[in-house]
Short mmCIF file of C-alpha atoms and ligand atoms in Angstrom, two decimals:
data_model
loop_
_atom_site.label_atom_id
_atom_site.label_comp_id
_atom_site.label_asym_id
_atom_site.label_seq_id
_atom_site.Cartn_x
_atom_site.Cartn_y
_atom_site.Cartn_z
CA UNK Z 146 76.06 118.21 66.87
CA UNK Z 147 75.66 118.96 63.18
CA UNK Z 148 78.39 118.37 61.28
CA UNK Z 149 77.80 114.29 61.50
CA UNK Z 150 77.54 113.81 58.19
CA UNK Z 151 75.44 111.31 55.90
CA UNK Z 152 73.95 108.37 57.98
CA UNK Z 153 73.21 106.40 54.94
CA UNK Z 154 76.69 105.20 54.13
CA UNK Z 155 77.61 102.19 55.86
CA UNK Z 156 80.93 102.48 58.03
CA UNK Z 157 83.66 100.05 59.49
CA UNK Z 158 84.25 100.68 62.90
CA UNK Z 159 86.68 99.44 65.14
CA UNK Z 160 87.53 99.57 68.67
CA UNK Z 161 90.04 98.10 71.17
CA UNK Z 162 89.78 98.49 74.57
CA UNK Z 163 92.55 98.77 77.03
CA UNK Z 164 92.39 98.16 80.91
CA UNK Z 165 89.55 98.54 83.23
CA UNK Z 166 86.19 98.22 83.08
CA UNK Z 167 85.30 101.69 82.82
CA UNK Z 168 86.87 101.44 79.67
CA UNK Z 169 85.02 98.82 78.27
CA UNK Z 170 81.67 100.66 79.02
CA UNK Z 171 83.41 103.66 76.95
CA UNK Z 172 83.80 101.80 74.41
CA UNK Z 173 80.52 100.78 74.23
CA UNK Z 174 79.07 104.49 74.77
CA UNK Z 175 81.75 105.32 72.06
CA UNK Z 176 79.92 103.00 69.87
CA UNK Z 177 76.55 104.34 70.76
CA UNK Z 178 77.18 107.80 69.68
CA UNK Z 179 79.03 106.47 66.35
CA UNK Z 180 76.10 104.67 65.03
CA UNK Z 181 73.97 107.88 64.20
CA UNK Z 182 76.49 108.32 61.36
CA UNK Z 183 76.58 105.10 59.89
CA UNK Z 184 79.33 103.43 62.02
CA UNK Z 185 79.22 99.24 62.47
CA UNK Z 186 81.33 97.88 64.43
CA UNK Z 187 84.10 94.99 63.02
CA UNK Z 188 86.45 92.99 64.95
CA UNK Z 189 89.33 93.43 63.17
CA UNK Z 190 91.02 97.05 62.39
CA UNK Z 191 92.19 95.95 58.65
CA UNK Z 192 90.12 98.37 56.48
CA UNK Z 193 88.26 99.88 59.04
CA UNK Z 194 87.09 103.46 58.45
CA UNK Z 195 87.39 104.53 61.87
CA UNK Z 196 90.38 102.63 64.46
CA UNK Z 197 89.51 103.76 68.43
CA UNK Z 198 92.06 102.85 70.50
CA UNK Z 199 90.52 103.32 74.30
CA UNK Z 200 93.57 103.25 76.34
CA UNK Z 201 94.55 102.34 79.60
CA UNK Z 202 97.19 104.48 81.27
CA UNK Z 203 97.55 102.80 85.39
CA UNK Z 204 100.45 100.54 83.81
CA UNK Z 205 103.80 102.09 81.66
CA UNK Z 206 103.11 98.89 79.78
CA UNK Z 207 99.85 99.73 78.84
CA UNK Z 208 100.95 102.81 77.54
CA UNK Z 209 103.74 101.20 75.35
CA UNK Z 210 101.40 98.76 74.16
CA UNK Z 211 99.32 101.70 72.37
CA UNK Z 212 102.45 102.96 70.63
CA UNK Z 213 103.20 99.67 69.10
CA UNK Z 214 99.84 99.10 68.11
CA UNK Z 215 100.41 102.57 66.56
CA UNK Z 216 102.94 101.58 64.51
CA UNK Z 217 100.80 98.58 62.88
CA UNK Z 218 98.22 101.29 62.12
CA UNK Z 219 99.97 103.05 60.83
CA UNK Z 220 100.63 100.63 58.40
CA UNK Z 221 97.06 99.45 57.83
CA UNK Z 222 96.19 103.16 57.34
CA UNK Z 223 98.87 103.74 54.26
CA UNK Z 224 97.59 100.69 53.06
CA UNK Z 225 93.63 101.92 53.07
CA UNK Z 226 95.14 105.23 51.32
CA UNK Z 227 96.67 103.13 48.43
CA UNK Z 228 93.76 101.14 47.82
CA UNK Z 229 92.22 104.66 47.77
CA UNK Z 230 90.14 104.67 51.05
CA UNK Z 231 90.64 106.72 54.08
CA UNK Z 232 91.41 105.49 57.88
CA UNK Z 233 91.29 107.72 60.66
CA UNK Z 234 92.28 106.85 64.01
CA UNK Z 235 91.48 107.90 67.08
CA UNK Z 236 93.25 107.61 70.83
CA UNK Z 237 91.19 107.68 73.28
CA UNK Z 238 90.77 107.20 77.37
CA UNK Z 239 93.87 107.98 80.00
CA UNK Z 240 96.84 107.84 77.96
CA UNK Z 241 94.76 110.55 75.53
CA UNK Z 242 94.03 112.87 78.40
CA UNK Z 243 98.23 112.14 80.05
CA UNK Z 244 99.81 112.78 76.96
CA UNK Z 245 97.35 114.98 74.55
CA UNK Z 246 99.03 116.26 71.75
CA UNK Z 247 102.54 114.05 72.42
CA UNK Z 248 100.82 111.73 70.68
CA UNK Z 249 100.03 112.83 67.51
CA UNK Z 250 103.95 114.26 67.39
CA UNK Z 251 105.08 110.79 68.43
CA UNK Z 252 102.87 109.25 65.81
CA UNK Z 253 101.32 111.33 62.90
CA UNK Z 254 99.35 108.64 61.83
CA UNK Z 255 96.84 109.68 64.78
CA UNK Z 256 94.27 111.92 63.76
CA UNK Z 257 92.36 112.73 66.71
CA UNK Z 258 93.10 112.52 70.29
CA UNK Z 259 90.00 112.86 72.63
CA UNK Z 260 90.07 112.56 76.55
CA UNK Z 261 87.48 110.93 78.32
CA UNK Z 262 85.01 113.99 79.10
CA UNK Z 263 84.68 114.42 75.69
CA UNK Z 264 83.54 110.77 74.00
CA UNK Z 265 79.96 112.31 73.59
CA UNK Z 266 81.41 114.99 70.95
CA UNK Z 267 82.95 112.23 68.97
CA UNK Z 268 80.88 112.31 66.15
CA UNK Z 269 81.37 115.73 65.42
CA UNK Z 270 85.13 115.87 66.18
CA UNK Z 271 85.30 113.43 63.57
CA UNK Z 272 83.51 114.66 61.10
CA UNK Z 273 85.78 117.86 61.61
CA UNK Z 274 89.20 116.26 61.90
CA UNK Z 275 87.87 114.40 58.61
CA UNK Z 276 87.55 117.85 56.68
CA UNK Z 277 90.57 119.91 58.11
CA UNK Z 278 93.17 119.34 60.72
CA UNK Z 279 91.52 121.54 62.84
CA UNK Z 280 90.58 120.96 66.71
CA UNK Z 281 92.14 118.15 67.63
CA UNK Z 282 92.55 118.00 70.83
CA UNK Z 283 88.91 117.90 73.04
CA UNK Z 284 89.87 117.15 76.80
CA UNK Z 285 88.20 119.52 79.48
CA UNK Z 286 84.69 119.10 79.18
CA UNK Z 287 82.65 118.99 81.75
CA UNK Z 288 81.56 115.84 82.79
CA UNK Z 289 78.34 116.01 83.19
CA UNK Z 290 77.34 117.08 79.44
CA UNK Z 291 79.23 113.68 78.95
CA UNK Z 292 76.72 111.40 81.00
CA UNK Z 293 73.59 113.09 79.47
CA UNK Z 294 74.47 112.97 75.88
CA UNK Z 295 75.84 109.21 76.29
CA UNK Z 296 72.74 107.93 78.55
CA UNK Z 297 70.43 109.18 75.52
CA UNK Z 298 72.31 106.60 72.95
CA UNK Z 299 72.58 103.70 74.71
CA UNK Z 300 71.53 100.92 72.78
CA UNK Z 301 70.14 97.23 74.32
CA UNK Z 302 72.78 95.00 75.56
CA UNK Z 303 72.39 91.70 77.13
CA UNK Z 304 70.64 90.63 80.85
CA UNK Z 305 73.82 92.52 82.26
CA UNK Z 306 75.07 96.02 81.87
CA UNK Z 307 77.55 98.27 83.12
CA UNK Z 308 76.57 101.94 84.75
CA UNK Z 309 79.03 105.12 85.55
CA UNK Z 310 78.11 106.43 89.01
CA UNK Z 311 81.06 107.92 89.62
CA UNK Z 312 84.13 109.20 87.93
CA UNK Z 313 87.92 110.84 89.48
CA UNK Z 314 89.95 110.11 92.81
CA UNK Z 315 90.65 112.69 95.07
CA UNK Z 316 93.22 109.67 96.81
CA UNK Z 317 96.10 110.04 95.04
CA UNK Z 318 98.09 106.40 95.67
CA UNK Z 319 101.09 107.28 95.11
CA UNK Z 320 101.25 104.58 92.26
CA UNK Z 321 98.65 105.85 90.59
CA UNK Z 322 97.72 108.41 88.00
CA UNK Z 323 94.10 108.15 87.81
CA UNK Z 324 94.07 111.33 89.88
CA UNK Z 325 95.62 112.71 87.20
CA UNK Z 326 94.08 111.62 84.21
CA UNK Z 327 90.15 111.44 85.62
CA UNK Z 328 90.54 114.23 87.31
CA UNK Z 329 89.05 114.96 91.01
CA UNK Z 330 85.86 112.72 92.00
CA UNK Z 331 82.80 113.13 90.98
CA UNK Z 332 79.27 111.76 91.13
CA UNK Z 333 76.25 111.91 88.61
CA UNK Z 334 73.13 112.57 90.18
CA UNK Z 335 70.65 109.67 91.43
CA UNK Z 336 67.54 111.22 89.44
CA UNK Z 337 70.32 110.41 85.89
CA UNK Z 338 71.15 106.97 87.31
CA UNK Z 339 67.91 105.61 88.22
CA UNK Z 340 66.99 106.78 85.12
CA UNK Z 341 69.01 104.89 83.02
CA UNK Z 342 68.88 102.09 85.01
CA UNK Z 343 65.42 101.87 84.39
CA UNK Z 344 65.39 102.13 80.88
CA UNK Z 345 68.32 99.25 81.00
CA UNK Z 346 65.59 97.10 82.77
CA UNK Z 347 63.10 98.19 80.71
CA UNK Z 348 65.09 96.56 78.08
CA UNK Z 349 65.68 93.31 80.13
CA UNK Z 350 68.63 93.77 82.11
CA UNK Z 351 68.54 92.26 85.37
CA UNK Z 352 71.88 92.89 86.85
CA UNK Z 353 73.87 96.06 86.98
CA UNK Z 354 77.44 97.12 88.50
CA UNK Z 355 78.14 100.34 89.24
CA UNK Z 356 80.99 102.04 88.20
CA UNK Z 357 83.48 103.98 89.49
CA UNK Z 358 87.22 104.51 90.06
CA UNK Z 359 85.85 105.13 94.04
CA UNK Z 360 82.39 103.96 93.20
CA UNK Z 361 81.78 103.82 97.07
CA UNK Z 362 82.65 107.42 97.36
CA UNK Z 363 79.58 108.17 96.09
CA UNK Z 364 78.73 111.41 96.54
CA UNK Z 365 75.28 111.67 95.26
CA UNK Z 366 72.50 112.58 97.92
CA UNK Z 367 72.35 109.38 100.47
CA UNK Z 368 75.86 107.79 99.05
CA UNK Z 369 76.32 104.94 97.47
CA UNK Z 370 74.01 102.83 100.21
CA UNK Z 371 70.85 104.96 99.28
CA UNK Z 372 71.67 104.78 95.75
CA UNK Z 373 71.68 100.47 95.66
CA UNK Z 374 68.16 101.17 98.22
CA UNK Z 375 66.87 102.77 95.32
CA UNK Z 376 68.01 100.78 92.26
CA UNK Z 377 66.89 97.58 94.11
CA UNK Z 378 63.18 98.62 93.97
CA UNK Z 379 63.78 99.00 90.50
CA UNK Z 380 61.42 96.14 88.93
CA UNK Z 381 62.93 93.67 86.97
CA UNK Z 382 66.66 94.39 88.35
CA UNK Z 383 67.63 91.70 90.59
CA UNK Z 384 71.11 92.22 91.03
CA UNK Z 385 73.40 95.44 91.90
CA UNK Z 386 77.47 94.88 91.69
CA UNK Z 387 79.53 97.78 92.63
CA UNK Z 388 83.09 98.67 91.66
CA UNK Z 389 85.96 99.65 92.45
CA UNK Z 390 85.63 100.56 96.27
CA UNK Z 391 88.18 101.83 98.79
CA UNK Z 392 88.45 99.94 102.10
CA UNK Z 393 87.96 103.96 103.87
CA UNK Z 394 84.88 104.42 102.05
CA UNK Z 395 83.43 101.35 103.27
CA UNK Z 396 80.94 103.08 105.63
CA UNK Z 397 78.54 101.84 108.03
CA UNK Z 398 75.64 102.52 105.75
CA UNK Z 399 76.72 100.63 102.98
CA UNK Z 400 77.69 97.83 105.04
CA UNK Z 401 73.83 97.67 106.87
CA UNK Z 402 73.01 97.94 102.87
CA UNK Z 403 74.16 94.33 102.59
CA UNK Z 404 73.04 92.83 105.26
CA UNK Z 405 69.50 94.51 104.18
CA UNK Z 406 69.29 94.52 100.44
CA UNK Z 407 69.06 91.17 98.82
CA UNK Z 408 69.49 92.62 95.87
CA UNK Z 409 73.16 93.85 96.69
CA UNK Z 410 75.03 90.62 95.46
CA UNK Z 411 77.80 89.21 97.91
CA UNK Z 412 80.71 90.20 96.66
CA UNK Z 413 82.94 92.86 97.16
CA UNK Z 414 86.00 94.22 95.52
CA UNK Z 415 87.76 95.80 97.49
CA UNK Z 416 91.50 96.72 97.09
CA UNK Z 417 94.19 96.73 99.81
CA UNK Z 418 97.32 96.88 97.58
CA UNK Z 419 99.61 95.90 100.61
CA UNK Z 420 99.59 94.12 103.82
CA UNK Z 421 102.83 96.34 105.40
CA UNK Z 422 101.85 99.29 107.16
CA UNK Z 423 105.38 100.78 105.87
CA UNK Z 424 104.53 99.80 102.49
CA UNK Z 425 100.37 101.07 102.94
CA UNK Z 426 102.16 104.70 104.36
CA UNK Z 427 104.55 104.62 101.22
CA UNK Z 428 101.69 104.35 98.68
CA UNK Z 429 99.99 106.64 100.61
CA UNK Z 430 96.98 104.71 101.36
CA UNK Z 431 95.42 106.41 104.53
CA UNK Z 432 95.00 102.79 105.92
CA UNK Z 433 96.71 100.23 107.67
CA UNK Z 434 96.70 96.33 107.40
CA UNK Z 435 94.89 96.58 110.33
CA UNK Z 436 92.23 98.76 109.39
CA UNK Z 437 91.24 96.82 106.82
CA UNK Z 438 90.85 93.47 108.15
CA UNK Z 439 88.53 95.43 111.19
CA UNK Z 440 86.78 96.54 107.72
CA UNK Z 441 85.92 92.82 106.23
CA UNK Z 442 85.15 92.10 109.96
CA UNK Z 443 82.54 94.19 109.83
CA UNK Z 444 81.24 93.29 106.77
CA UNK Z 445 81.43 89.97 107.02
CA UNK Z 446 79.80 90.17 110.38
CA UNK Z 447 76.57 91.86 108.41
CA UNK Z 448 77.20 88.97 105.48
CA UNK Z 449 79.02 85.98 106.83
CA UNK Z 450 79.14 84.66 102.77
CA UNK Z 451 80.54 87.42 101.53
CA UNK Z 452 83.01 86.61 98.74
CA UNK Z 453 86.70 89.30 98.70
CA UNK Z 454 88.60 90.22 96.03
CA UNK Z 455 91.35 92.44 95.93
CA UNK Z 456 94.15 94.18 94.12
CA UNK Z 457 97.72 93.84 94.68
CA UNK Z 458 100.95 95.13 93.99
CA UNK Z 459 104.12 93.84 94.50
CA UNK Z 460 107.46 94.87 94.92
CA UNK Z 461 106.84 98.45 95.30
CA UNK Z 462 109.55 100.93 95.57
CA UNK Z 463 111.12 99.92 99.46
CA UNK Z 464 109.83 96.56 99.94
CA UNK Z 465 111.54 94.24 101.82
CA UNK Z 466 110.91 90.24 101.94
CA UNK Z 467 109.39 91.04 105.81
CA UNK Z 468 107.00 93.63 103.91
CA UNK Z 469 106.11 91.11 100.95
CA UNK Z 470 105.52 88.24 103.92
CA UNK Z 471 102.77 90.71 105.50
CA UNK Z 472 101.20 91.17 101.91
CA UNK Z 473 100.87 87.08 102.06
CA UNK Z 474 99.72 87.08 105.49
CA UNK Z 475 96.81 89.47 105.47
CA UNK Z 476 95.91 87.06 102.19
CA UNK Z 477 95.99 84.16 104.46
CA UNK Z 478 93.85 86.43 107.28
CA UNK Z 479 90.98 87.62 104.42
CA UNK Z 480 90.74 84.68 102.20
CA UNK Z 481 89.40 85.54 98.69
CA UNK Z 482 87.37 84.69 96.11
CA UNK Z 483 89.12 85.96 93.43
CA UNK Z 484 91.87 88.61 92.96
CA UNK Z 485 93.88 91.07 90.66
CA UNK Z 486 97.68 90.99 91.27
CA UNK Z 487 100.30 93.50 89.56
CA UNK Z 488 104.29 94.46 89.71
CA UNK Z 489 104.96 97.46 90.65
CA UNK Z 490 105.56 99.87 87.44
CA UNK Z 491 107.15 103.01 87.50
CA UNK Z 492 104.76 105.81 86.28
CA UNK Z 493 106.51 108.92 85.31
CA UNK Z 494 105.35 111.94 87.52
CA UNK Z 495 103.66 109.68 89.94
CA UNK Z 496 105.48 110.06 93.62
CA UNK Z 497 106.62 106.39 93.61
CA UNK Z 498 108.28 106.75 90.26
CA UNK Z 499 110.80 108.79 92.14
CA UNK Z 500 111.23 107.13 94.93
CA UNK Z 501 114.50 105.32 96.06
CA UNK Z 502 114.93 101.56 96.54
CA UNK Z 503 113.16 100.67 93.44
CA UNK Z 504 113.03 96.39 93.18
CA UNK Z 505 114.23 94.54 90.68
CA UNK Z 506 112.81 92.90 88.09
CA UNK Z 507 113.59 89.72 89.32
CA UNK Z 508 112.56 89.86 92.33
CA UNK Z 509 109.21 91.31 91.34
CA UNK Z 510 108.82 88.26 88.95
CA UNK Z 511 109.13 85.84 92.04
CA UNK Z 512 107.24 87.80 94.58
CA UNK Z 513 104.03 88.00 91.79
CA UNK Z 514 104.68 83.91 91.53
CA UNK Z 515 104.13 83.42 94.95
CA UNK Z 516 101.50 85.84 95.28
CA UNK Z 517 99.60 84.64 92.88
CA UNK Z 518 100.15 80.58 93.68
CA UNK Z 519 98.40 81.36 97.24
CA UNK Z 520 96.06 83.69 95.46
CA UNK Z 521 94.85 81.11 93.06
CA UNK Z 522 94.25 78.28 95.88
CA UNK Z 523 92.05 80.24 97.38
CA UNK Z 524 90.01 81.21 94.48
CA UNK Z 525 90.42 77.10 93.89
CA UNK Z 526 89.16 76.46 97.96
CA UNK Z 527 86.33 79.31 97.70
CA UNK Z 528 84.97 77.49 94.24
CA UNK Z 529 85.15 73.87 95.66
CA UNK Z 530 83.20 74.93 98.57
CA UNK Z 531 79.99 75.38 96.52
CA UNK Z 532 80.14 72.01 95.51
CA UNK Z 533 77.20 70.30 96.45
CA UNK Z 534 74.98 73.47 97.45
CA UNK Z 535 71.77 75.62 95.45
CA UNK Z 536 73.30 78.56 94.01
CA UNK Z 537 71.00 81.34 92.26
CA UNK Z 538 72.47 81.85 88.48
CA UNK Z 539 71.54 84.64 86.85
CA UNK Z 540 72.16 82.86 82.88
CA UNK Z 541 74.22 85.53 80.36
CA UNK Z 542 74.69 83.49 77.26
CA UNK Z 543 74.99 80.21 75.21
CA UNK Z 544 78.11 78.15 76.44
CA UNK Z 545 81.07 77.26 74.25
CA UNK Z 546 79.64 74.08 73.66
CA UNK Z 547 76.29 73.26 71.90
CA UNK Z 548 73.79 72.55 74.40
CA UNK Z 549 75.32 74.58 77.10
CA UNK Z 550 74.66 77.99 78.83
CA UNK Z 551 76.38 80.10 80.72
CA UNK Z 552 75.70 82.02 83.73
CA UNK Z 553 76.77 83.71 86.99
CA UNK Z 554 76.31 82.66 90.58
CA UNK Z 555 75.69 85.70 93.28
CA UNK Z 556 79.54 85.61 94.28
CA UNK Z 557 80.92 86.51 90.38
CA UNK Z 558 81.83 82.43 89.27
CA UNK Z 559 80.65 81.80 85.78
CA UNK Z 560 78.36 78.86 86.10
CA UNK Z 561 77.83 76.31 83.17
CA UNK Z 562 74.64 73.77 82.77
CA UNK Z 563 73.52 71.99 80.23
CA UNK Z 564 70.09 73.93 78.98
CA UNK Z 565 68.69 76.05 76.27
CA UNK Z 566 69.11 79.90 75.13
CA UNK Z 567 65.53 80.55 76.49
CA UNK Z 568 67.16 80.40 79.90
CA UNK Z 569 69.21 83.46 78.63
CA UNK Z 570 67.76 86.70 81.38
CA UNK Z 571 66.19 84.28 84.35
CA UNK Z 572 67.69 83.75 87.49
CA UNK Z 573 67.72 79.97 88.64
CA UNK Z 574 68.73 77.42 91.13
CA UNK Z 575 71.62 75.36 90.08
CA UNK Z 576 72.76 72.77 91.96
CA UNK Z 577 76.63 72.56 91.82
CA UNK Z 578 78.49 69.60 91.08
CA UNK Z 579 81.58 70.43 90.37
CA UNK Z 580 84.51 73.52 90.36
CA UNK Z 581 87.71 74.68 88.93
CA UNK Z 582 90.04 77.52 89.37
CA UNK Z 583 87.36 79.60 87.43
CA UNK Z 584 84.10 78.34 87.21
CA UNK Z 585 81.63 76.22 88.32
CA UNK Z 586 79.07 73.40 86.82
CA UNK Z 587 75.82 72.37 88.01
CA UNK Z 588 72.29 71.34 86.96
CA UNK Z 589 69.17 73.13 86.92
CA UNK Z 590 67.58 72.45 90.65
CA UNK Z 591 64.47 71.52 88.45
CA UNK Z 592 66.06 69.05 86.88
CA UNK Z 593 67.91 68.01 89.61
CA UNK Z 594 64.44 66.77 91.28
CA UNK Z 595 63.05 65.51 88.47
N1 5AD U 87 101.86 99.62 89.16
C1 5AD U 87 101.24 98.43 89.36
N2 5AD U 87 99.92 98.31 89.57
C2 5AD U 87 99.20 99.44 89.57
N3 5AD U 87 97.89 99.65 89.76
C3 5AD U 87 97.65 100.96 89.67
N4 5AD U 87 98.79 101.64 89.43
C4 5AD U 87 99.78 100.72 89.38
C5 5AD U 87 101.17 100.78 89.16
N5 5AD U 87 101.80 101.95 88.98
C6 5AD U 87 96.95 98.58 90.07
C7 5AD U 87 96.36 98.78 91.48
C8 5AD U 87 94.95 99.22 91.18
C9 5AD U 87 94.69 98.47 89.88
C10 5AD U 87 93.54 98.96 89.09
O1 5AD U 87 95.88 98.61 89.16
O2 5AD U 87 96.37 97.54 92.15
O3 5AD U 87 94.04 98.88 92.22
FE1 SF4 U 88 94.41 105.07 92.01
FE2 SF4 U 88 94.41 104.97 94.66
FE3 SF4 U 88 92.55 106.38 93.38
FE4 SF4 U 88 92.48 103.69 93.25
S1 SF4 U 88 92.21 104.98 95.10
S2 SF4 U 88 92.24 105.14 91.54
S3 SF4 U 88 94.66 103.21 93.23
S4 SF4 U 88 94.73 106.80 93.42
#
């Protein structure tokens, strides 16, 4: 990378994230690698040198979204030129690597369009597309050059911290066009992860989740079990997360991993998508309603407290009310901690986009209101049930309100106490006293016996 260009000059960067969390940790590697040439981010894209939109492509909406924030760029971008600056914008992530080029002849105002192999060549794609509207378009690299050059930039974040294990899907949903746009799976090496992970500890984080799109597909010598073994001996990291799993991945290693590893926090999610075995076949799932409950079984019989979250979709292509009844059952039958719920939408050249017996709107609309009513008294039961016991908070950051600071309990609930920012990075008994629908509040234990 040569052609990056004076790092004296002070520049405005800014970036908008859309979807997942794998796209929020781009965003932040994206960052990284900007900041060699003089790149700050702002939170606003008015006047910004450089606009990265990091898109999301799993819903159309998504992708619509990122055209109409196009549009107001495109705006903001004339208005730079006439105030005789310079804006260039970049697209970014899945909708980048579905549509390439379509983009920049469906809006001209986009200068560079770079897929997700290729964030690590940023700064010199930029400094190109800056001099001449030359390569554009950067989307087969290999992944691996990717994961190097990023892990060298990363720059200290909080007591948390997000970590790519694992990129692709070889599972092709037929919903879905991850398969598509992150290509087949695969898995960075353990010797790159462990070393990252501890230079993030070296730099005083104490939790990390692992990343994937089938982070327990792990393919890395030992799997994804080995690879938490590993990490957990790391000094200073206390906590491992892991996501997103699928339930046929969930193999008997991993699941001894939890009962084993303290370090392996208890919770897990782990998408089902459907509780009809007509519906599972349809979306080509490879696994049945019953499969997956014998799946929680097990894990829950190697950590009773496990906490279950899940994604859902609703009123795919086909499904009948009986269909949409077993989704709510096999809700009732896992009980979860939190959860993710979606209608169904149509993604061109995915199967199910072509598919007869697509629902209605309407109908959609109501089944996601029930879903999510039962959904959300669950999450409401699983929070109440701390009530009155010793959790271990791991505290992130100062609360909303002076005074206050926020954490996170082992199953995911942000936890709020009154307390100082030196509690920021420990890990500390809180006894809870109270719950809502999404978080918890409690007292230092310490100052509980006091
Ligand atoms: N329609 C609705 N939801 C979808 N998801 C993925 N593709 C679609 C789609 N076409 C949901 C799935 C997946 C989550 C990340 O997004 O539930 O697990
Ligand atoms: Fe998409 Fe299915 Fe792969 Fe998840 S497992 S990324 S839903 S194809």
């Amino acid at each position: 990378m040569t052609e990056t260009g004076s790092s004296t000059e002070k520049k405005r960067l800014f970036i908008k994230s859309y979807g997942c969390q794998m796209n929020v940790y781009d965003s932040e590697r994206m960052a990284d690698v900007l900041a060699p040439l003089g790149y700050e981010p702002v939170d606003a894209p008015e006047g910004a040198d450089l606009v990265v939109l990091n898109t999301c492509h799993i819903r159309e909406k998504a992708t619509e979204k990122v055209y109409s924030e196009l549009g107001f760029i495109k705006q903001m971008k004339a208005d730079r030129k006439a105030d005789g600056g310079a804006m260039q914008v970049v697209v970014a992530g899945c909708v980048a690597q579905a549509e390439g080029e379509e983009i920049m002849r469906r809006q001209p105002a986009v200068d560079l369009v770079v897929g997700p192999q290729s964030y690590h060549q940023l700064p010199e794609l930029i400094a190109r597309a800056s001099r001449a509207r030359g390569e554009r378009l950067a989307t087969d690299f290999a992944p691996e050059a990717k994961f190097d050059a990023l892990a060298k930039t990363r720059t200290a974040g909080g007591v948390t911290a997000f970590l790519t294990v694992q990129e692709g899907c070889d599972k092709f949903c037929s919903f879905c066009v991850v398969p598509y746009t992150r290509g087949p799976e695969w898995s960075r090496p353990v010797d790159a992860i462990l070393a990252e992970a501890r230079s993030l500890a070296e730099r005083g984080v104490r939790e990390v989740t692992l990343l994937g799109q089938n982070v327990n597909a792990y393919a890395g010598e030992g799997g994804l079990a080995s690879l938490a073994r590993q990490l957990a001996k790391i000094d200073g990291l206390d906590r491992i997360r892991y996501t997103t799993s699928h339930p046929n991945d969930m193999d008997d290693a991993l699941i001894a991993a939890h009962a084993e590893v303290e370090e392996l926090m208890p919770y897990l999610h782990l998408p089902v998508q459907a509780g009809s075995d007509r519906i599972l076949k349809a979306m080509n799932r490879s696994h049945t309603a019953d499969s997956y409950l014998k799946v929680i079984e097990k894990i829950r019989a190697a950590r009773p407290d496990m906490a279950i979250s899940g994604d859902f979709i609703v009123g795919f292509p086909g499904e009948r009310e009986a269909d949409f009844q077993a989704t709510l059952d096999l809700v009732e039958a896992v009980g979860h901690a939190a959860a993710f719920s979606f209608k169904y939408s149509r993604r061109p050249g995915t199967p199910a986009a072509a598919m007869q017996g697509q629902i209605a709107e309407d109908v959609k609309v109501e089944r996601l209101a029930r879903l999510n009513a039962l959904l959300d008294s669950q999450q409401a039961a699983f929070n109440q049930a701390q009530v009155g016991r010793t959790l271990g908070v791991l505290f992130e950051r100062p609360g909303r309100r002076p005074g206050q600071v926020v954490g996170r309990s082992p199953f995911l609930q942000p936890v709020h106490i009154e307390g100082g920012a030196e509690l920021i990075g420990q890990i500390l008994p809180v006894h809870i006293v109270s719950a809502t629908k999404g978080s918890l509040t409690g007292a230092l234990l310490s100052q509980v016996a006091a």
